[in-house]
């Protein structure tokens, strides 16, 4: 079974919202950081947001004020709430879990129609 599993992608209209989930196996310990990346077609993967084990959060300027990270320790899940989506947000989104090594989710497609 996959150790990091993503859900919540899909198709929304411009201005709509989606919530991505990153479910992390309880077998993964010592998590330092959980990061969200996205890949635009034909481009390299780029950082979107991250949350430290301390709870500190970071967002790139392109999504600041629209995307919000949260975590549910009981469910061992990190969420990326995406509001005010635009077609420019269309990409494959990836969850990355960092310990002494890194684990990647399988990626999920987010498509925003104009």
PDB file of N, CA and C in Angstrom:
ATOM      1  N   UNK A   1       0.830  -1.182   0.000  1.00  0.00           N
ATOM      2  CA  UNK A   1       0.000   0.000   0.000  1.00  0.00           C
ATOM      3  C   UNK A   1       0.875   1.247   0.000  1.00  0.00           C
ATOM      4  N   UNK A   2       0.426   2.271  -0.733  1.00  0.00           N
ATOM      5  CA  UNK A   2       1.166   3.523  -0.807  1.00  0.00           C
ATOM      6  C   UNK A   2       1.283   4.166   0.565  1.00  0.00           C
ATOM      7  N   UNK A   3       2.430   4.805   0.826  1.00  0.00           N
ATOM      8  CA  UNK A   3       2.654   5.443   2.114  1.00  0.00           C
ATOM      9  C   UNK A   3       2.130   6.877   2.162  1.00  0.00           C
ATOM     10  N   UNK A   4       1.970   7.505   1.015  1.00  0.00           N
ATOM     11  CA  UNK A   4       1.400   8.838   0.903  1.00  0.00           C
ATOM     12  C   UNK A   4       0.367   8.795  -0.209  1.00  0.00           C
ATOM     13  N   UNK A   5      -0.871   9.141   0.115  1.00  0.00           N
ATOM     14  CA  UNK A   5      -1.959   9.027  -0.844  1.00  0.00           C
ATOM     15  C   UNK A   5      -2.747  10.316  -0.910  1.00  0.00           C
ATOM     16  N   UNK A   6      -2.907  10.833  -2.131  1.00  0.00           N
ATOM     17  CA  UNK A   6      -3.596  12.076  -2.356  1.00  0.00           C
ATOM     18  C   UNK A   6      -5.001  11.847  -2.892  1.00  0.00           C
ATOM     19  N   UNK A   7      -5.924  12.695  -2.472  1.00  0.00           N
ATOM     20  CA  UNK A   7      -7.269  12.731  -3.015  1.00  0.00           C
ATOM     21  C   UNK A   7      -7.711  14.184  -3.134  1.00  0.00           C
ATOM     22  N   UNK A   8      -8.806  14.407  -3.848  1.00  0.00           N
ATOM     23  CA  UNK A   8      -9.448  15.711  -3.860  1.00  0.00           C
ATOM     24  C   UNK A   8      -9.292  16.538  -5.116  1.00  0.00           C
ATOM     25  N   UNK A   9      -8.535  16.070  -6.084  1.00  0.00           N
ATOM     26  CA  UNK A   9      -8.410  16.797  -7.329  1.00  0.00           C
ATOM     27  C   UNK A   9      -9.688  16.721  -8.140  1.00  0.00           C
ATOM     28  N   UNK A  10      -9.703  17.440  -9.246  1.00  0.00           N
ATOM     29  CA  UNK A  10     -10.865  17.417 -10.111  1.00  0.00           C
ATOM     30  C   UNK A  10     -10.951  18.643 -10.977  1.00  0.00           C
ATOM     31  N   UNK A  11     -12.130  18.853 -11.523  1.00  0.00           N
ATOM     32  CA  UNK A  11     -12.421  19.956 -12.428  1.00  0.00           C
ATOM     33  C   UNK A  11     -13.365  20.936 -11.754  1.00  0.00           C
ATOM     34  N   UNK A  12     -12.989  22.211 -11.754  1.00  0.00           N
ATOM     35  CA  UNK A  12     -13.834  23.264 -11.204  1.00  0.00           C
ATOM     36  C   UNK A  12     -13.837  24.451 -12.146  1.00  0.00           C
ATOM     37  N   UNK A  13     -14.839  25.291 -11.990  1.00  0.00           N
ATOM     38  CA  UNK A  13     -14.910  26.532 -12.750  1.00  0.00           C
ATOM     39  C   UNK A  13     -14.033  27.597 -12.112  1.00  0.00           C
ATOM     40  N   UNK A  14     -13.640  28.560 -12.918  1.00  0.00           N
ATOM     41  CA  UNK A  14     -12.880  29.687 -12.408  1.00  0.00           C
ATOM     42  C   UNK A  14     -13.624  30.336 -11.241  1.00  0.00           C
ATOM     43  N   UNK A  15     -12.887  30.613 -10.174  1.00  0.00           N
ATOM     44  CA  UNK A  15     -13.483  31.160  -8.967  1.00  0.00           C
ATOM     45  C   UNK A  15     -13.924  30.114  -7.965  1.00  0.00           C
ATOM     46  N   UNK A  16     -13.882  28.848  -8.350  1.00  0.00           N
ATOM     47  CA  UNK A  16     -14.306  27.774  -7.483  1.00  0.00           C
ATOM     48  C   UNK A  16     -13.231  27.344  -6.508  1.00  0.00           C
ATOM     49  N   UNK A  17     -13.548  26.280  -5.765  1.00  0.00           N
ATOM     50  CA  UNK A  17     -12.669  25.793  -4.711  1.00  0.00           C
ATOM     51  C   UNK A  17     -12.508  24.285  -4.787  1.00  0.00           C
ATOM     52  N   UNK A  18     -11.376  23.821  -4.305  1.00  0.00           N
ATOM     53  CA  UNK A  18     -11.107  22.407  -4.120  1.00  0.00           C
ATOM     54  C   UNK A  18     -10.304  22.242  -2.840  1.00  0.00           C
ATOM     55  N   UNK A  19     -10.427  21.081  -2.226  1.00  0.00           N
ATOM     56  CA  UNK A  19      -9.585  20.744  -1.096  1.00  0.00           C
ATOM     57  C   UNK A  19      -8.845  19.458  -1.393  1.00  0.00           C
ATOM     58  N   UNK A  20      -7.531  19.538  -1.436  1.00  0.00           N
ATOM     59  CA  UNK A  20      -6.691  18.375  -1.636  1.00  0.00           C
ATOM     60  C   UNK A  20      -6.303  17.778  -0.289  1.00  0.00           C
ATOM     61  N   UNK A  21      -6.245  16.459  -0.236  1.00  0.00           N
ATOM     62  CA  UNK A  21      -5.838  15.754   0.962  1.00  0.00           C
ATOM     63  C   UNK A  21      -4.559  14.979   0.703  1.00  0.00           C
ATOM     64  N   UNK A  22      -3.710  14.944   1.697  1.00  0.00           N
ATOM     65  CA  UNK A  22      -2.492  14.150   1.669  1.00  0.00           C
ATOM     66  C   UNK A  22      -2.517  13.262   2.901  1.00  0.00           C
ATOM     67  N   UNK A  23      -2.905  12.018   2.714  1.00  0.00           N
ATOM     68  CA  UNK A  23      -2.979  11.059   3.810  1.00  0.00           C
ATOM     69  C   UNK A  23      -1.639  10.355   3.951  1.00  0.00           C
ATOM     70  N   UNK A  24      -1.105  10.357   5.154  1.00  0.00           N
ATOM     71  CA  UNK A  24       0.238   9.866   5.413  1.00  0.00           C
ATOM     72  C   UNK A  24       0.166   8.632   6.290  1.00  0.00           C
ATOM     73  N   UNK A  25       0.837   7.575   5.877  1.00  0.00           N
ATOM     74  CA  UNK A  25       0.877   6.346   6.654  1.00  0.00           C
ATOM     75  C   UNK A  25       1.424   6.602   8.048  1.00  0.00           C
ATOM     76  N   UNK A  26       0.826   5.949   9.037  1.00  0.00           N
ATOM     77  CA  UNK A  26       1.328   6.066  10.403  1.00  0.00           C
ATOM     78  C   UNK A  26       2.693   5.410  10.572  1.00  0.00           C
ATOM     79  N   UNK A  27       3.121   4.661   9.576  1.00  0.00           N
ATOM     80  CA  UNK A  27       4.453   4.074   9.618  1.00  0.00           C
ATOM     81  C   UNK A  27       5.547   5.109   9.374  1.00  0.00           C
ATOM     82  N   UNK A  28       5.175   6.254   8.826  1.00  0.00           N
ATOM     83  CA  UNK A  28       6.140   7.327   8.592  1.00  0.00           C
ATOM     84  C   UNK A  28       6.236   8.172   9.851  1.00  0.00           C
ATOM     85  N   UNK A  29       7.428   8.250  10.413  1.00  0.00           N
ATOM     86  CA  UNK A  29       7.657   8.997  11.651  1.00  0.00           C
ATOM     87  C   UNK A  29       8.715  10.062  11.431  1.00  0.00           C
ATOM     88  N   UNK A  30       8.795  10.979  12.367  1.00  0.00           N
ATOM     89  CA  UNK A  30       9.793  12.030  12.315  1.00  0.00           C
ATOM     90  C   UNK A  30       9.590  12.996  11.170  1.00  0.00           C
ATOM     91  N   UNK A  31       8.337  13.351  10.899  1.00  0.00           N
ATOM     92  CA  UNK A  31       8.047  14.243   9.782  1.00  0.00           C
ATOM     93  C   UNK A  31       8.539  15.651  10.106  1.00  0.00           C
ATOM     94  N   UNK A  32       9.375  16.185   9.238  1.00  0.00           N
ATOM     95  CA  UNK A  32       9.904  17.535   9.403  1.00  0.00           C
ATOM     96  C   UNK A  32       9.076  18.573   8.663  1.00  0.00           C
ATOM     97  N   UNK A  33       8.534  18.171   7.524  1.00  0.00           N
ATOM     98  CA  UNK A  33       7.894  19.134   6.644  1.00  0.00           C
ATOM     99  C   UNK A  33       6.979  18.378   5.685  1.00  0.00           C
ATOM    100  N   UNK A  34       5.875  18.989   5.338  1.00  0.00           N
ATOM    101  CA  UNK A  34       5.021  18.500   4.269  1.00  0.00           C
ATOM    102  C   UNK A  34       4.882  19.627   3.263  1.00  0.00           C
ATOM    103  N   UNK A  35       5.221  19.353   2.026  1.00  0.00           N
ATOM    104  CA  UNK A  35       5.213  20.360   0.982  1.00  0.00           C
ATOM    105  C   UNK A  35       4.243  19.974  -0.127  1.00  0.00           C
ATOM    106  N   UNK A  36       3.656  20.986  -0.722  1.00  0.00           N
ATOM    107  CA  UNK A  36       2.843  20.810  -1.909  1.00  0.00           C
ATOM    108  C   UNK A  36       3.549  21.447  -3.093  1.00  0.00           C
ATOM    109  N   UNK A  37       3.646  20.696  -4.172  1.00  0.00           N
ATOM    110  CA  UNK A  37       4.203  21.156  -5.425  1.00  0.00           C
ATOM    111  C   UNK A  37       3.143  21.056  -6.512  1.00  0.00           C
ATOM    112  N   UNK A  38       3.399  21.724  -7.613  1.00  0.00           N
ATOM    113  CA  UNK A  38       2.563  21.541  -8.777  1.00  0.00           C
ATOM    114  C   UNK A  38       3.412  21.572 -10.038  1.00  0.00           C
ATOM    115  N   UNK A  39       2.945  20.866 -11.036  1.00  0.00           N
ATOM    116  CA  UNK A  39       3.601  20.809 -12.334  1.00  0.00           C
ATOM    117  C   UNK A  39       2.651  21.317 -13.396  1.00  0.00           C
ATOM    118  N   UNK A  40       3.022  22.411 -14.034  1.00  0.00           N
ATOM    119  CA  UNK A  40       2.283  22.875 -15.195  1.00  0.00           C
ATOM    120  C   UNK A  40       2.726  22.072 -16.405  1.00  0.00           C
ATOM    121  N   UNK A  41       1.862  21.932 -17.397  1.00  0.00           N
ATOM    122  CA  UNK A  41       2.243  21.169 -18.587  1.00  0.00           C
ATOM    123  C   UNK A  41       3.525  21.698 -19.209  1.00  0.00           C
ATOM    124  N   UNK A  42       4.469  20.810 -19.420  1.00  0.00           N
ATOM    125  CA  UNK A  42       5.715  21.171 -20.060  1.00  0.00           C
ATOM    126  C   UNK A  42       6.710  21.911 -19.190  1.00  0.00           C
ATOM    127  N   UNK A  43       6.422  22.055 -17.894  1.00  0.00           N
ATOM    128  CA  UNK A  43       7.306  22.785 -16.996  1.00  0.00           C
ATOM    129  C   UNK A  43       7.743  21.901 -15.838  1.00  0.00           C
ATOM    130  N   UNK A  44       8.786  22.342 -15.146  1.00  0.00           N
ATOM    131  CA  UNK A  44       9.295  21.609 -14.002  1.00  0.00           C
ATOM    132  C   UNK A  44       8.412  21.826 -12.779  1.00  0.00           C
ATOM    133  N   UNK A  45       8.460  20.864 -11.881  1.00  0.00           N
ATOM    134  CA  UNK A  45       7.694  20.944 -10.655  1.00  0.00           C
ATOM    135  C   UNK A  45       8.125  22.151  -9.826  1.00  0.00           C
ATOM    136  N   UNK A  46       7.159  22.878  -9.254  1.00  0.00           N
ATOM    137  CA  UNK A  46       7.467  24.047  -8.453  1.00  0.00           C
ATOM    138  C   UNK A  46       6.712  24.008  -7.126  1.00  0.00           C
ATOM    139  N   UNK A  47       7.332  24.601  -6.119  1.00  0.00           N
ATOM    140  CA  UNK A  47       6.756  24.628  -4.783  1.00  0.00           C
ATOM    141  C   UNK A  47       5.533  25.528  -4.739  1.00  0.00           C
ATOM    142  N   UNK A  48       4.503  25.084  -4.023  1.00  0.00           N
ATOM    143  CA  UNK A  48       3.291  25.860  -3.807  1.00  0.00           C
ATOM    144  C   UNK A  48       3.198  26.325  -2.360  1.00  0.00           C
ATOM    145  N   UNK A  49       3.345  25.395  -1.426  1.00  0.00           N
ATOM    146  CA  UNK A  49       3.173  25.697  -0.013  1.00  0.00           C
ATOM    147  C   UNK A  49       3.806  24.590   0.812  1.00  0.00           C
ATOM    148  N   UNK A  50       4.106  24.907   2.062  1.00  0.00           N
ATOM    149  CA  UNK A  50       4.619  23.884   2.951  1.00  0.00           C
ATOM    150  C   UNK A  50       4.221  24.184   4.377  1.00  0.00           C
ATOM    151  N   UNK A  51       4.194  23.140   5.192  1.00  0.00           N
ATOM    152  CA  UNK A  51       3.899  23.266   6.610  1.00  0.00           C
ATOM    153  C   UNK A  51       4.957  22.495   7.380  1.00  0.00           C
ATOM    154  N   UNK A  52       5.589  23.164   8.334  1.00  0.00           N
ATOM    155  CA  UNK A  52       6.609  22.551   9.157  1.00  0.00           C
ATOM    156  C   UNK A  52       5.971  21.730  10.267  1.00  0.00           C
ATOM    157  N   UNK A  53       6.771  20.857  10.861  1.00  0.00           N
ATOM    158  CA  UNK A  53       6.291  20.112  12.009  1.00  0.00           C
ATOM    159  C   UNK A  53       5.886  21.018  13.155  1.00  0.00           C
ATOM    160  N   UNK A  54       6.501  22.190  13.237  1.00  0.00           N
ATOM    161  CA  UNK A  54       6.168  23.170  14.261  1.00  0.00           C
ATOM    162  C   UNK A  54       4.827  23.846  14.010  1.00  0.00           C
ATOM    163  N   UNK A  55       4.298  23.702  12.811  1.00  0.00           N
ATOM    164  CA  UNK A  55       3.077  24.379  12.418  1.00  0.00           C
ATOM    165  C   UNK A  55       3.294  25.606  11.560  1.00  0.00           C
ATOM    166  N   UNK A  56       4.535  26.051  11.411  1.00  0.00           N
ATOM    167  CA  UNK A  56       4.819  27.188  10.545  1.00  0.00           C
ATOM    168  C   UNK A  56       4.429  26.876   9.111  1.00  0.00           C
ATOM    169  N   UNK A  57       3.836  27.857   8.454  1.00  0.00           N
ATOM    170  CA  UNK A  57       3.338  27.680   7.092  1.00  0.00           C
ATOM    171  C   UNK A  57       3.967  28.682   6.149  1.00  0.00           C
ATOM    172  N   UNK A  58       4.118  28.273   4.909  1.00  0.00           N
ATOM    173  CA  UNK A  58       4.676  29.129   3.876  1.00  0.00           C
ATOM    174  C   UNK A  58       3.876  28.946   2.603  1.00  0.00           C
ATOM    175  N   UNK A  59       3.628  30.044   1.910  1.00  0.00           N
ATOM    176  CA  UNK A  59       2.926  30.025   0.640  1.00  0.00           C
ATOM    177  C   UNK A  59       3.689  30.878  -0.356  1.00  0.00           C
ATOM    178  N   UNK A  60       3.783  30.414  -1.576  1.00  0.00           N
ATOM    179  CA  UNK A  60       4.379  31.248  -2.601  1.00  0.00           C
ATOM    180  C   UNK A  60       3.411  32.373  -2.945  1.00  0.00           C
ATOM    181  N   UNK A  61       3.952  33.460  -3.484  1.00  0.00           N
ATOM    182  CA  UNK A  61       3.144  34.641  -3.744  1.00  0.00           C
ATOM    183  C   UNK A  61       1.965  34.354  -4.668  1.00  0.00           C
ATOM    184  N   UNK A  62       2.146  33.440  -5.599  1.00  0.00           N
ATOM    185  CA  UNK A  62       1.100  33.171  -6.573  1.00  0.00           C
ATOM    186  C   UNK A  62      -0.180  32.631  -5.946  1.00  0.00           C
ATOM    187  N   UNK A  63      -0.078  32.008  -4.766  1.00  0.00           N
ATOM    188  CA  UNK A  63      -1.254  31.412  -4.143  1.00  0.00           C
ATOM    189  C   UNK A  63      -1.584  32.035  -2.802  1.00  0.00           C
ATOM    190  N   UNK A  64      -0.762  32.931  -2.321  1.00  0.00           N
ATOM    191  CA  UNK A  64      -0.966  33.538  -1.016  1.00  0.00           C
ATOM    192  C   UNK A  64      -2.309  34.262  -0.968  1.00  0.00           C
ATOM    193  N   UNK A  65      -3.059  34.008   0.096  1.00  0.00           N
ATOM    194  CA  UNK A  65      -4.377  34.592   0.249  1.00  0.00           C
ATOM    195  C   UNK A  65      -5.486  33.775  -0.362  1.00  0.00           C
ATOM    196  N   UNK A  66      -5.142  32.770  -1.165  1.00  0.00           N
ATOM    197  CA  UNK A  66      -6.134  31.911  -1.794  1.00  0.00           C
ATOM    198  C   UNK A  66      -6.047  30.468  -1.321  1.00  0.00           C
ATOM    199  N   UNK A  67      -4.844  29.996  -1.038  1.00  0.00           N
ATOM    200  CA  UNK A  67      -4.626  28.621  -0.599  1.00  0.00           C
ATOM    201  C   UNK A  67      -4.321  28.609   0.892  1.00  0.00           C
ATOM    202  N   UNK A  68      -4.786  27.586   1.583  1.00  0.00           N
ATOM    203  CA  UNK A  68      -4.589  27.464   3.018  1.00  0.00           C
ATOM    204  C   UNK A  68      -4.223  26.034   3.382  1.00  0.00           C
ATOM    205  N   UNK A  69      -3.137  25.881   4.112  1.00  0.00           N
ATOM    206  CA  UNK A  69      -2.716  24.574   4.605  1.00  0.00           C
ATOM    207  C   UNK A  69      -3.286  24.323   5.995  1.00  0.00           C
ATOM    208  N   UNK A  70      -3.657  23.084   6.253  1.00  0.00           N
ATOM    209  CA  UNK A  70      -4.059  22.678   7.583  1.00  0.00           C
ATOM    210  C   UNK A  70      -3.674  21.221   7.780  1.00  0.00           C
ATOM    211  N   UNK A  71      -3.692  20.793   9.022  1.00  0.00           N
ATOM    212  CA  UNK A  71      -3.360  19.406   9.310  1.00  0.00           C
ATOM    213  C   UNK A  71      -4.298  18.843  10.360  1.00  0.00           C
ATOM    214  N   UNK A  72      -4.587  17.568  10.221  1.00  0.00           N
ATOM    215  CA  UNK A  72      -5.403  16.832  11.169  1.00  0.00           C
ATOM    216  C   UNK A  72      -4.528  15.711  11.705  1.00  0.00           C
ATOM    217  N   UNK A  73      -3.976  15.916  12.880  1.00  0.00           N
ATOM    218  CA  UNK A  73      -3.043  14.942  13.437  1.00  0.00           C
ATOM    219  C   UNK A  73      -3.718  13.613  13.758  1.00  0.00           C
ATOM    220  N   UNK A  74      -4.996  13.668  14.122  1.00  0.00           N
ATOM    221  CA  UNK A  74      -5.720  12.439  14.426  1.00  0.00           C
ATOM    222  C   UNK A  74      -5.805  11.534  13.207  1.00  0.00           C
ATOM    223  N   UNK A  75      -6.049  12.137  12.060  1.00  0.00           N
ATOM    224  CA  UNK A  75      -6.176  11.374  10.821  1.00  0.00           C
ATOM    225  C   UNK A  75      -4.860  11.300  10.051  1.00  0.00           C
ATOM    226  N   UNK A  76      -3.804  11.933  10.581  1.00  0.00           N
ATOM    227  CA  UNK A  76      -2.500  11.942   9.934  1.00  0.00           C
ATOM    228  C   UNK A  76      -2.617  12.422   8.491  1.00  0.00           C
ATOM    229  N   UNK A  77      -3.309  13.529   8.323  1.00  0.00           N
ATOM    230  CA  UNK A  77      -3.611  14.052   7.005  1.00  0.00           C
ATOM    231  C   UNK A  77      -3.332  15.549   6.958  1.00  0.00           C
ATOM    232  N   UNK A  78      -2.751  15.990   5.863  1.00  0.00           N
ATOM    233  CA  UNK A  78      -2.539  17.401   5.591  1.00  0.00           C
ATOM    234  C   UNK A  78      -3.458  17.801   4.447  1.00  0.00           C
ATOM    235  N   UNK A  79      -4.087  18.965   4.582  1.00  0.00           N
ATOM    236  CA  UNK A  79      -5.033  19.448   3.593  1.00  0.00           C
ATOM    237  C   UNK A  79      -4.520  20.724   2.944  1.00  0.00           C
ATOM    238  N   UNK A  80      -4.825  20.872   1.673  1.00  0.00           N
ATOM    239  CA  UNK A  80      -4.582  22.113   0.958  1.00  0.00           C
ATOM    240  C   UNK A  80      -5.917  22.616   0.441  1.00  0.00           C
ATOM    241  N   UNK A  81      -6.462  23.628   1.114  1.00  0.00           N
ATOM    242  CA  UNK A  81      -7.694  24.260   0.682  1.00  0.00           C
ATOM    243  C   UNK A  81      -7.365  25.307  -0.360  1.00  0.00           C
ATOM    244  N   UNK A  82      -7.964  25.189  -1.531  1.00  0.00           N
ATOM    245  CA  UNK A  82      -7.698  26.085  -2.641  1.00  0.00           C
ATOM    246  C   UNK A  82      -8.974  26.833  -2.992  1.00  0.00           C
ATOM    247  N   UNK A  83      -8.956  28.139  -2.792  1.00  0.00           N
ATOM    248  CA  UNK A  83     -10.089  29.000  -3.082  1.00  0.00           C
ATOM    249  C   UNK A  83      -9.720  29.979  -4.182  1.00  0.00           C
ATOM    250  N   UNK A  84     -10.724  30.536  -4.811  1.00  0.00           N
ATOM    251  CA  UNK A  84     -10.484  31.511  -5.859  1.00  0.00           C
ATOM    252  C   UNK A  84      -9.614  30.982  -6.987  1.00  0.00           C
ATOM    253  N   UNK A  85      -9.866  29.751  -7.389  1.00  0.00           N
ATOM    254  CA  UNK A  85      -9.039  29.115  -8.411  1.00  0.00           C
ATOM    255  C   UNK A  85      -9.208  29.798  -9.762  1.00  0.00           C
ATOM    256  N   UNK A  86      -8.128  29.832 -10.502  1.00  0.00           N
ATOM    257  CA  UNK A  86      -8.106  30.387 -11.847  1.00  0.00           C
ATOM    258  C   UNK A  86      -7.530  29.358 -12.800  1.00  0.00           C
ATOM    259  N   UNK A  87      -7.743  29.531 -14.106  1.00  0.00           N
ATOM    260  CA  UNK A  87      -7.141  28.584 -15.052  1.00  0.00           C
ATOM    261  C   UNK A  87      -5.632  28.461 -14.911  1.00  0.00           C
ATOM    262  N   UNK A  88      -4.975  29.499 -14.415  1.00  0.00           N
ATOM    263  CA  UNK A  88      -3.532  29.451 -14.221  1.00  0.00           C
ATOM    264  C   UNK A  88      -3.113  28.488 -13.116  1.00  0.00           C
ATOM    265  N   UNK A  89      -4.062  28.031 -12.320  1.00  0.00           N
ATOM    266  CA  UNK A  89      -3.776  27.038 -11.289  1.00  0.00           C
ATOM    267  C   UNK A  89      -3.856  25.611 -11.815  1.00  0.00           C
ATOM    268  N   UNK A  90      -4.246  25.432 -13.049  1.00  0.00           N
ATOM    269  CA  UNK A  90      -4.368  24.099 -13.625  1.00  0.00           C
ATOM    270  C   UNK A  90      -3.002  23.424 -13.663  1.00  0.00           C
ATOM    271  N   UNK A  91      -2.901  22.273 -13.015  1.00  0.00           N
ATOM    272  CA  UNK A  91      -1.632  21.572 -12.901  1.00  0.00           C
ATOM    273  C   UNK A  91      -1.874  20.236 -12.219  1.00  0.00           C
ATOM    274  N   UNK A  92      -0.836  19.413 -12.200  1.00  0.00           N
ATOM    275  CA  UNK A  92      -0.826  18.230 -11.353  1.00  0.00           C
ATOM    276  C   UNK A  92      -0.185  18.626 -10.032  1.00  0.00           C
ATOM    277  N   UNK A  93      -0.888  18.365  -8.945  1.00  0.00           N
ATOM    278  CA  UNK A  93      -0.428  18.743  -7.617  1.00  0.00           C
ATOM    279  C   UNK A  93       0.113  17.522  -6.892  1.00  0.00           C
ATOM    280  N   UNK A  94       1.266  17.700  -6.241  1.00  0.00           N
ATOM    281  CA  UNK A  94       1.944  16.620  -5.544  1.00  0.00           C
ATOM    282  C   UNK A  94       2.173  16.976  -4.083  1.00  0.00           C
ATOM    283  N   UNK A  95       1.983  15.999  -3.226  1.00  0.00           N
ATOM    284  CA  UNK A  95       2.308  16.109  -1.814  1.00  0.00           C
ATOM    285  C   UNK A  95       3.655  15.444  -1.568  1.00  0.00           C
ATOM    286  N   UNK A  96       4.524  16.114  -0.837  1.00  0.00           N
ATOM    287  CA  UNK A  96       5.832  15.583  -0.480  1.00  0.00           C
ATOM    288  C   UNK A  96       5.988  15.594   1.030  1.00  0.00           C
ATOM    289  N   UNK A  97       6.335  14.450   1.594  1.00  0.00           N
ATOM    290  CA  UNK A  97       6.548  14.303   3.027  1.00  0.00           C
ATOM    291  C   UNK A  97       8.036  14.116   3.267  1.00  0.00           C
ATOM    292  N   UNK A  98       8.592  14.931   4.143  1.00  0.00           N
ATOM    293  CA  UNK A  98      10.030  14.928   4.387  1.00  0.00           C
ATOM    294  C   UNK A  98      10.311  14.462   5.802  1.00  0.00           C
ATOM    295  N   UNK A  99      11.112  13.419   5.910  1.00  0.00           N
ATOM    296  CA  UNK A  99      11.664  12.973   7.185  1.00  0.00           C
ATOM    297  C   UNK A  99      13.184  13.016   7.023  1.00  0.00           C
ATOM    298  N   UNK A 100      13.865  11.920   7.333  1.00  0.00           N
ATOM    299  CA  UNK A 100      15.257  11.799   6.929  1.00  0.00           C
ATOM    300  C   UNK A 100      15.346  11.372   5.468  1.00  0.00           C
ATOM    301  N   UNK A 101      14.217  11.043   4.882  1.00  0.00           N
ATOM    302  CA  UNK A 101      14.090  10.786   3.472  1.00  0.00           C
ATOM    303  C   UNK A 101      12.813  11.463   2.988  1.00  0.00           C
ATOM    304  N   UNK A 102      12.517  11.340   1.721  1.00  0.00           N
ATOM    305  CA  UNK A 102      11.337  11.985   1.173  1.00  0.00           C
ATOM    306  C   UNK A 102      10.387  10.959   0.584  1.00  0.00           C
ATOM    307  N   UNK A 103       9.102  11.266   0.703  1.00  0.00           N
ATOM    308  CA  UNK A 103       8.046  10.442   0.152  1.00  0.00           C
ATOM    309  C   UNK A 103       7.145  11.336  -0.690  1.00  0.00           C
ATOM    310  N   UNK A 104       6.760  10.846  -1.847  1.00  0.00           N
ATOM    311  CA  UNK A 104       5.888  11.589  -2.749  1.00  0.00           C
ATOM    312  C   UNK A 104       4.526  10.924  -2.867  1.00  0.00           C
ATOM    313  N   UNK A 105       3.480  11.736  -2.842  1.00  0.00           N
ATOM    314  CA  UNK A 105       2.182  11.256  -3.238  1.00  0.00           C
ATOM    315  C   UNK A 105       2.159  10.999  -4.730  1.00  0.00           C
ATOM    316  N   UNK A 106       1.078  10.386  -5.192  1.00  0.00           N
ATOM    317  CA  UNK A 106       1.010   9.969  -6.591  1.00  0.00           C
ATOM    318  C   UNK A 106       0.662  11.106  -7.541  1.00  0.00           C
ATOM    319  N   UNK A 107       0.283  12.249  -6.992  1.00  0.00           N
ATOM    320  CA  UNK A 107      -0.123  13.379  -7.802  1.00  0.00           C
ATOM    321  C   UNK A 107      -1.604  13.331  -8.129  1.00  0.00           C
ATOM    322  N   UNK A 108      -2.216  14.498  -8.232  1.00  0.00           N
ATOM    323  CA  UNK A 108      -3.623  14.578  -8.592  1.00  0.00           C
ATOM    324  C   UNK A 108      -3.839  15.788  -9.493  1.00  0.00           C
ATOM    325  N   UNK A 109      -4.658  15.599 -10.521  1.00  0.00           N
ATOM    326  CA  UNK A 109      -4.910  16.647 -11.501  1.00  0.00           C
ATOM    327  C   UNK A 109      -5.923  17.657 -10.964  1.00  0.00           C
ATOM    328  N   UNK A 110      -5.579  18.925 -11.071  1.00  0.00           N
ATOM    329  CA  UNK A 110      -6.502  20.022 -10.804  1.00  0.00           C
ATOM    330  C   UNK A 110      -6.675  20.793 -12.103  1.00  0.00           C
ATOM    331  N   UNK A 111      -7.907  20.887 -12.571  1.00  0.00           N
ATOM    332  CA  UNK A 111      -8.202  21.601 -13.801  1.00  0.00           C
ATOM    333  C   UNK A 111      -9.243  22.673 -13.514  1.00  0.00           C
ATOM    334  N   UNK A 112      -8.939  23.898 -13.888  1.00  0.00           N
ATOM    335  CA  UNK A 112      -9.828  25.034 -13.661  1.00  0.00           C
ATOM    336  C   UNK A 112     -10.251  25.565 -15.020  1.00  0.00           C
ATOM    337  N   UNK A 113     -11.536  25.529 -15.295  1.00  0.00           N
ATOM    338  CA  UNK A 113     -12.058  25.992 -16.568  1.00  0.00           C
ATOM    339  C   UNK A 113     -12.322  27.486 -16.532  1.00  0.00           C
ATOM    340  N   UNK A 114     -12.166  28.133 -17.673  1.00  0.00           N
ATOM    341  CA  UNK A 114     -12.384  29.564 -17.766  1.00  0.00           C
ATOM    342  C   UNK A 114     -13.844  29.883 -18.009  1.00  0.00           C
TER     343      UNK A 114
END
